[in-house]
Coordinates of C-alpha atoms in Angstrom, one line a residue:
M1 CA 0.0 0.0 0.0
T2 CA 1.1 3.6 -0.5
A3 CA 1.4 5.7 2.6
P4 CA -1.6 7.7 4.0
L5 CA -2.3 11.0 2.3
H6 CA 0.2 13.8 2.8
E7 CA 0.5 17.0 0.8
G8 CA 3.6 17.0 -1.4
R9 CA 4.5 18.4 -4.8
P10 CA 1.5 19.4 -6.8
P11 CA 0.2 16.9 -9.3
A12 CA 2.5 16.5 -12.4
T13 CA -0.3 18.0 -14.5
G14 CA 0.2 21.3 -12.8
R15 CA -3.6 22.0 -13.1
A16 CA -5.6 23.1 -10.2
L17 CA -9.0 21.4 -10.0
S18 CA -11.7 24.0 -10.4
D19 CA -14.8 24.6 -8.3
T20 CA -17.1 23.6 -11.2
Q21 CA -19.2 20.4 -11.1
Q22 CA -16.5 18.7 -13.2
G23 CA -13.8 19.9 -10.8
M24 CA -15.8 18.6 -7.8
R25 CA -16.2 15.2 -9.6
R26 CA -12.5 15.0 -10.1
R27 CA -11.8 15.8 -6.5
N28 CA -14.2 13.1 -5.4
L29 CA -12.5 10.6 -7.6
A30 CA -9.2 11.5 -5.9
R31 CA -10.8 11.2 -2.4
V32 CA -12.0 7.6 -3.3
M33 CA -8.5 6.7 -4.6
H34 CA -6.7 8.1 -1.5
A35 CA -9.2 6.3 0.9
V36 CA -8.7 2.9 -0.8
S37 CA -4.9 3.5 -1.1
A38 CA -4.5 4.4 2.6
Q39 CA -7.1 2.2 4.2
G40 CA -8.0 -0.6 1.7
P41 CA -9.2 -3.1 0.9
L42 CA -12.5 -1.4 1.5
S43 CA -16.1 -2.0 0.4
R44 CA -18.1 0.7 -1.3
A45 CA -19.9 1.2 2.0
A46 CA -16.7 1.7 3.9
V47 CA -15.4 4.2 1.3
S48 CA -18.7 6.1 1.7
S49 CA -18.2 6.2 5.4
H50 CA -14.6 7.3 5.1
I51 CA -15.2 10.2 2.7
G52 CA -18.7 11.3 3.6
L53 CA -20.4 10.7 0.3
T54 CA -23.6 8.7 -0.3
R55 CA -23.2 5.0 -1.3
A56 CA -24.8 5.7 -4.6
A57 CA -22.3 8.5 -5.4
V58 CA -19.4 6.4 -4.3
S59 CA -20.6 3.4 -6.4
T60 CA -20.7 5.6 -9.5
L61 CA -17.1 6.9 -8.8
V62 CA -15.8 3.4 -8.1
D63 CA -17.3 2.0 -11.3
E64 CA -15.5 4.7 -13.2
L65 CA -12.2 4.0 -11.5
I66 CA -12.5 0.3 -12.1
R67 CA -13.2 0.9 -15.8
W68 CA -10.0 3.0 -16.0
G69 CA -8.0 0.2 -14.4
L70 CA -7.2 2.2 -11.2
L71 CA -9.2 0.1 -8.8
E72 CA -10.0 -3.6 -8.8
E73 CA -12.5 -5.8 -6.9
L74 CA -11.1 -8.6 -4.8
G75 CA -14.3 -10.4 -4.2
P76 CA -16.7 -10.6 -1.2
E77 CA -15.5 -9.1 2.1
R78 CA -14.4 -11.6 4.8
P79 CA -17.3 -13.1 6.8
G80 CA -18.1 -11.9 10.3
R81 CA -19.4 -8.5 9.4
V82 CA -23.0 -7.4 10.0
G83 CA -25.2 -7.0 6.9
R84 CA -24.8 -8.2 3.3
P85 CA -21.2 -8.6 2.4
G86 CA -19.8 -6.1 -0.1
S87 CA -17.0 -6.5 -2.6
A88 CA -13.7 -5.5 -1.3
L89 CA -11.9 -2.8 -3.4
A90 CA -8.1 -2.4 -3.7
V91 CA -5.8 -0.1 -5.7
S92 CA -5.0 -2.0 -8.9
A93 CA -1.7 -3.9 -9.1
R94 CA -1.9 -3.4 -12.9
G95 CA -2.4 -0.2 -14.9
P96 CA -0.5 3.1 -14.4
A97 CA 2.9 3.1 -12.7
G98 CA 5.2 5.9 -11.6
I99 CA 8.6 5.8 -13.3
G100 CA 11.4 7.3 -11.2
A101 CA 14.9 8.0 -12.4
E102 CA 18.0 9.3 -10.6
I103 CA 21.1 10.9 -12.1
G104 CA 23.9 10.5 -9.5
V105 CA 27.5 11.6 -9.7
D106 CA 28.5 7.9 -9.8
H107 CA 25.4 6.0 -11.0
L108 CA 22.2 6.1 -12.9
A109 CA 19.0 4.3 -11.6
V110 CA 15.4 3.8 -12.8
C111 CA 12.5 2.1 -11.2
A112 CA 8.8 1.5 -11.8
V113 CA 6.4 1.7 -8.8
D114 CA 2.7 0.5 -9.1
L115 CA -0.2 2.3 -7.5
R116 CA 0.1 0.1 -4.4
G117 CA 3.6 1.5 -3.8
T118 CA 5.5 -1.7 -4.8
V119 CA 8.7 -1.5 -6.9
R120 CA 7.9 -3.7 -9.9
A121 CA 11.0 -3.1 -12.1
R122 CA 14.4 -1.6 -11.6
A123 CA 17.7 -1.0 -13.6
V124 CA 21.0 0.5 -12.4
R125 CA 24.2 1.5 -14.1
Q126 CA 27.3 2.2 -11.9
G127 CA 29.9 4.6 -13.4
A128 CA 31.1 8.2 -13.1
N129 CA 29.0 11.0 -14.6
R130 CA 31.1 13.9 -13.3
G131 CA 32.4 16.1 -16.2
R132 CA 30.4 14.2 -18.9
A133 CA 28.2 16.1 -21.2
P134 CA 24.5 15.8 -20.5
Q135 CA 23.6 14.2 -23.9
P136 CA 25.5 10.8 -23.4
V137 CA 24.4 10.6 -19.8
I138 CA 20.8 11.1 -20.8
E139 CA 21.1 8.6 -23.6
E140 CA 22.3 6.0 -21.1
L141 CA 19.5 6.9 -18.7
T142 CA 16.9 6.6 -21.5
A143 CA 18.2 3.1 -22.3
L144 CA 17.5 2.2 -18.6
V145 CA 14.1 3.8 -18.7
R146 CA 13.2 1.8 -21.8
R147 CA 14.4 -1.4 -20.1
V148 CA 12.2 -0.7 -17.1
L149 CA 9.2 0.2 -19.3
A150 CA 9.6 -3.1 -21.1
E151 CA 9.7 -5.0 -17.8
A152 CA 6.8 -3.1 -16.4
D153 CA 4.8 -3.8 -19.6
R154 CA 5.2 -7.5 -19.1
E155 CA 3.7 -7.0 -15.6
G156 CA 0.7 -5.3 -17.1
L157 CA 1.8 -1.7 -16.2
W158 CA 2.1 1.4 -18.3
P159 CA 3.8 4.7 -17.4
A160 CA 1.8 7.5 -15.9
G161 CA 4.9 9.8 -16.0
L162 CA 8.6 10.1 -15.4
A163 CA 10.2 12.0 -12.5
V164 CA 14.0 12.5 -12.6
A165 CA 16.1 13.3 -9.5
V166 CA 19.3 15.3 -10.1
P167 CA 22.1 16.5 -7.8
G168 CA 21.7 20.2 -8.5
L169 CA 19.5 23.3 -8.7
V170 CA 16.4 22.9 -10.8
A171 CA 14.3 25.8 -12.1
R172 CA 10.6 26.0 -11.3
D173 CA 9.8 24.9 -14.8
G174 CA 10.5 21.4 -13.5
R175 CA 12.9 20.5 -16.4
T176 CA 15.9 22.8 -16.4
V177 CA 19.0 22.0 -14.4
V178 CA 20.3 25.5 -13.6
R179 CA 23.5 24.3 -11.9
A180 CA 24.8 20.9 -10.9
P181 CA 28.4 21.6 -9.6
N182 CA 29.3 17.9 -9.0
L183 CA 28.2 17.0 -12.6
D184 CA 29.6 20.3 -14.1
W185 CA 26.2 20.9 -15.8
N186 CA 24.8 24.4 -16.2
D187 CA 21.5 25.7 -17.7
T188 CA 20.6 22.2 -19.1
D189 CA 17.0 21.7 -20.3
L190 CA 16.5 17.9 -19.8
G191 CA 13.0 17.9 -21.3
P192 CA 14.0 17.5 -25.0
L193 CA 16.6 14.9 -24.1
L194 CA 14.4 12.5 -22.2
P195 CA 12.1 9.9 -23.7
G196 CA 9.3 11.4 -25.7
G197 CA 5.6 10.7 -25.0
L198 CA 5.9 10.8 -21.2
P199 CA 5.0 13.6 -18.9
V200 CA 8.4 14.5 -17.4
T201 CA 9.3 16.3 -14.1
V202 CA 12.9 17.1 -13.0
D203 CA 13.6 18.0 -9.4
N204 CA 16.5 18.1 -6.9
E205 CA 17.4 14.8 -5.4
A206 CA 17.1 16.1 -1.8
N207 CA 13.5 17.2 -2.4
Y208 CA 12.6 13.8 -3.7
G209 CA 14.4 12.2 -0.8
A210 CA 12.4 14.3 1.7
L211 CA 9.1 13.4 -0.1
A212 CA 10.0 9.7 0.2
E213 CA 10.6 10.2 3.9
L214 CA 7.3 12.0 4.3
W215 CA 5.3 9.4 2.4
L216 CA 7.1 6.2 3.3
G217 CA 9.0 6.9 6.5
A218 CA 7.9 5.5 9.8
D219 CA 6.0 8.2 11.9
T220 CA 7.7 11.0 10.0
P221 CA 6.3 14.4 11.2
R222 CA 5.0 17.0 8.8
D223 CA 7.7 19.5 9.7
F224 CA 11.3 18.3 9.4
L225 CA 14.7 19.0 7.8
H226 CA 15.9 16.2 5.6
V227 CA 19.7 16.0 5.0
S228 CA 21.3 13.5 2.6
A229 CA 24.7 12.9 1.1
E230 CA 26.6 11.3 -1.7
I231 CA 29.5 13.2 -3.2
G232 CA 27.6 16.3 -2.3
I233 CA 25.3 17.2 0.5
G234 CA 21.7 18.2 -0.1
A235 CA 18.8 19.2 2.2
A236 CA 15.1 19.8 1.9
V237 CA 12.9 21.6 4.3
V238 CA 9.4 20.2 4.8
V239 CA 6.9 22.6 6.4
D240 CA 3.3 21.3 7.1
G241 CA 3.8 18.5 4.7
Q242 CA 5.1 20.8 1.8
V243 CA 8.6 21.1 0.5
L244 CA 9.8 24.7 1.0
R245 CA 11.2 25.6 -2.5
G246 CA 12.1 29.3 -2.2
T247 CA 11.5 32.0 -4.8
R248 CA 13.5 30.3 -7.6
G249 CA 13.1 26.8 -6.3
F250 CA 16.6 26.6 -4.9
A251 CA 15.9 26.3 -1.2
G252 CA 17.8 23.6 0.8
E253 CA 21.4 24.0 -0.5
L254 CA 22.9 23.1 2.9
G255 CA 26.0 21.6 1.3
H256 CA 27.1 25.0 0.2
V257 CA 26.7 26.7 3.6
P258 CA 30.2 27.7 4.6
V259 CA 31.3 26.2 7.9
H260 CA 34.9 27.5 7.6
P261 CA 34.9 30.7 5.4
D262 CA 38.6 30.4 4.6
G263 CA 38.5 26.7 3.9
P264 CA 39.2 24.8 0.7
A265 CA 37.6 25.8 -2.6
C266 CA 34.3 24.2 -3.6
P267 CA 33.0 23.5 -7.1
C268 CA 30.2 25.9 -6.4
G269 CA 32.7 28.8 -6.4
G270 CA 32.7 29.3 -2.6
R271 CA 35.2 28.3 0.0
G272 CA 34.8 26.1 3.1
C273 CA 31.4 24.7 2.2
L274 CA 30.0 21.9 4.2
E275 CA 30.5 19.5 1.3
Q276 CA 34.3 20.0 1.7
Y277 CA 34.1 18.5 5.2
A278 CA 31.2 16.1 5.2
G279 CA 30.7 14.8 1.7
E280 CA 31.7 11.2 0.9
E281 CA 34.9 12.2 -0.9
A282 CA 35.8 14.7 1.7
V283 CA 35.6 12.1 4.5
L284 CA 37.6 9.6 2.3
R285 CA 40.4 12.2 1.8
A286 CA 40.4 13.1 5.5
A287 CA 40.7 9.4 6.4
G288 CA 43.6 9.0 4.0
L289 CA 41.9 6.3 1.9
E290 CA 41.8 5.8 -1.9
P291 CA 38.6 6.1 -4.0
H292 CA 36.4 3.1 -3.8
E293 CA 33.3 1.9 -5.6
D294 CA 31.4 1.5 -2.3
L295 CA 32.6 4.5 -0.3
V296 CA 30.0 4.2 2.5
G297 CA 30.6 0.5 2.9
L298 CA 34.4 1.0 3.1
L299 CA 34.1 3.8 5.6
A300 CA 31.6 1.9 7.7
A301 CA 33.7 -1.3 7.7
R302 CA 36.9 0.6 8.7
A303 CA 35.1 2.5 11.4
E304 CA 33.5 -0.6 12.8
G305 CA 36.9 -2.3 12.8
G306 CA 38.3 0.5 14.9
D307 CA 40.3 2.5 12.3
E308 CA 41.0 5.7 14.2
A309 CA 41.8 7.8 11.1
V310 CA 38.3 6.9 9.7
R311 CA 36.6 7.5 13.0
R312 CA 38.3 10.9 13.4
A313 CA 37.3 11.9 9.8
L314 CA 33.7 10.9 10.6
R315 CA 33.7 12.8 13.9
D316 CA 35.0 15.9 12.1
A317 CA 32.3 15.4 9.4
G318 CA 29.7 15.2 12.2
T319 CA 31.0 18.4 13.7
A320 CA 30.8 20.2 10.4
L321 CA 27.3 18.9 9.9
G322 CA 26.3 20.0 13.3
I323 CA 27.6 23.6 12.7
A324 CA 25.7 23.9 9.4
L325 CA 22.5 22.3 10.8
T326 CA 22.5 24.6 13.9
G327 CA 22.0 27.6 11.7
A328 CA 19.1 25.9 9.8
V329 CA 17.5 24.6 13.1
N330 CA 17.7 28.0 14.7
L331 CA 16.2 29.7 11.6
L332 CA 13.5 27.2 10.8
D333 CA 12.7 25.4 14.1
P334 CA 11.8 22.0 12.6
E335 CA 10.3 19.2 14.6
T336 CA 13.2 16.9 13.8
V337 CA 16.2 16.5 11.5
V338 CA 16.3 13.3 9.4
L339 CA 19.6 11.9 8.1
G340 CA 19.3 10.1 4.8
G341 CA 21.5 8.9 1.9
A342 CA 25.0 8.0 2.8
L343 CA 24.7 9.7 6.1
A344 CA 22.2 7.1 7.3
G345 CA 24.8 4.3 6.8
L346 CA 27.5 6.3 8.7
S347 CA 25.2 7.7 11.4
P348 CA 26.8 5.7 14.4
W349 CA 30.0 7.7 14.0
L350 CA 28.5 11.0 12.8
L351 CA 25.7 11.4 15.4
P352 CA 27.7 11.9 18.6
S353 CA 29.7 15.0 17.4
L354 CA 26.8 16.2 15.3
S355 CA 24.5 16.1 18.4
D356 CA 27.1 17.8 20.5
E357 CA 27.2 20.8 18.2
L358 CA 23.4 21.0 18.0
T359 CA 23.1 20.8 21.8
G360 CA 25.7 23.4 22.4
R361 CA 24.7 25.9 19.7
T362 CA 20.8 25.6 19.3
A363 CA 19.1 28.6 20.9
G364 CA 15.9 26.7 21.9
P365 CA 15.4 23.1 23.0
T366 CA 17.7 20.7 21.2
C367 CA 16.2 19.4 18.0
S368 CA 16.0 15.6 17.7
V369 CA 17.9 13.8 15.0
S370 CA 16.6 10.5 13.4
V371 CA 18.0 8.2 10.8
S372 CA 16.1 7.4 7.6
G373 CA 15.3 3.7 7.0
L374 CA 15.3 4.5 3.2
G375 CA 19.0 5.2 3.0
P376 CA 20.3 6.0 -0.5
E377 CA 17.1 4.7 -2.1
G378 CA 15.2 7.8 -1.0
P379 CA 15.6 10.1 -4.1
L380 CA 14.7 7.3 -6.6
L381 CA 11.7 6.2 -4.6
G382 CA 10.5 9.7 -4.0
A383 CA 10.7 10.4 -7.7
A384 CA 8.6 7.3 -8.6
H385 CA 6.1 7.9 -5.8
S386 CA 5.6 11.5 -6.9
V387 CA 4.2 10.2 -10.1
V388 CA 2.0 7.7 -8.2
R389 CA 0.7 10.4 -6.0
A390 CA -0.1 12.6 -9.0
V391 CA -2.4 9.8 -10.2
L392 CA -4.1 9.5 -6.8
D393 CA -4.5 13.3 -6.7
D394 CA -6.2 13.5 -10.1
P395 CA -7.0 10.0 -11.5
A396 CA -9.2 11.5 -14.3
V397 CA -6.1 13.0 -16.0
V398 CA -4.6 9.5 -16.3
A399 CA -7.7 8.3 -18.1
E400 CA -7.5 11.2 -20.5
R401 CA -3.9 10.3 -21.4
H402 CA -4.3 6.6 -21.8

C-alpha cells in the first residue's frame, strides 16, 4: 500500500481542480483513490463512510475508477461483518505506474512503482558521470528507462509519468538544471533529451528524498529537515507537509553553507562549504583512503573495525554537519532532522559529534535527529512515488492520457 495522504509536490499535471461540477467530480474521484490507497481493501460502504459521500455516489465513482483500471474488486469481504457482504476494493496492481529516475555523480538508476507502492521493475548503471556532457548521460538513462518500461509492460503496467532526481538546482519549470556543480552541468534543459511521449518532471534529489521520507517513512512528522549525502550534501525543508522551495526553487542547499569561510575551494565557487568537510569524498580524503566503488561500505567497515583515522574523519564530518545544521535549526525550528542517503549508513560515527554541536549551539530546546530507513534509495523512490501520488490526486487525468 502507499502511505496515507500527505500533501507533497502538486500533481504532475500542474492543473488546479476548479470549483465547477466537473472539478468537484475529479476531487471526489481523488478522495476515493486516496481512501482505498491508505485504508484498503474497503467495500463501497466503507469508502462512503470514510469520505462522507452517499453510497450511490461512491458506487458511480468506483465503477469509473474500475473501468479506468485504477481500482480492482477482490471479491466478497471476509465473513463476520453485519449485513450483506460487499465486494472489497483495492488499488490496482496493474495499470498506471510511476517511473522514477536518478542521475547520480557515480550512478544512474530507474524504477517503476505501481499504485500500491510496490517497486515492480528496476535498472541501475554504476559509473562516473562527473564532467560528462548531458547528452550521453541522458542517452544511457533513456536506455535504462526503456528497459524498465519493457519489464513493467510485461507486468501489465504502463507509465503515468517520469520523474527525474538530479544533484543540482532545478528551475521552477521542472525540467531545467540550472546548476549541478558535481556534474559540471549548467542551464541544461532535460525535457527534450528524455524519452518522448511521457510527462516529465525534474527536481533536486534532496527534495525527492524528503518526499519519500514524508510518504514512506515511519512516523515522519509534517515539519522536518531532511539531509542526505553522496559526493555532495543536499537538504530539503518540509513545512506542514510541503517542500519549501524558495523564490527560484533553490531552497535547501545546505551543502554550500560555509562552515569555515577560509576553507578549501568548492566546485560551487565558494570556500569552506559543508561538502568539503562532510561529503563522501571529503571524508575519504580526511581518512587517507583511496577512492572506492562503495565508499560508504568501506568507511563503515573501517570505522566498525576501529580504524582511528576513519573514526576521526567521521567525527569531524559530524562536527561540520552540526555547525551547518545549527543555523538551519535556529532559523526554521523543525520538529526533527532526518539523516538520509550515505549519512544514514554512517550515522553511528557521525551522530555523537553532530548532536554535541546541536546541543551546544541551538538557541531553543535541542532538535531531535533521526536516521532514515530508506538510505540511498530515498531520491529514486521519492521520484517514482511523486508520479503515483499525482495519479491519486487526479485520477481523471490518467484516463484522459491513456
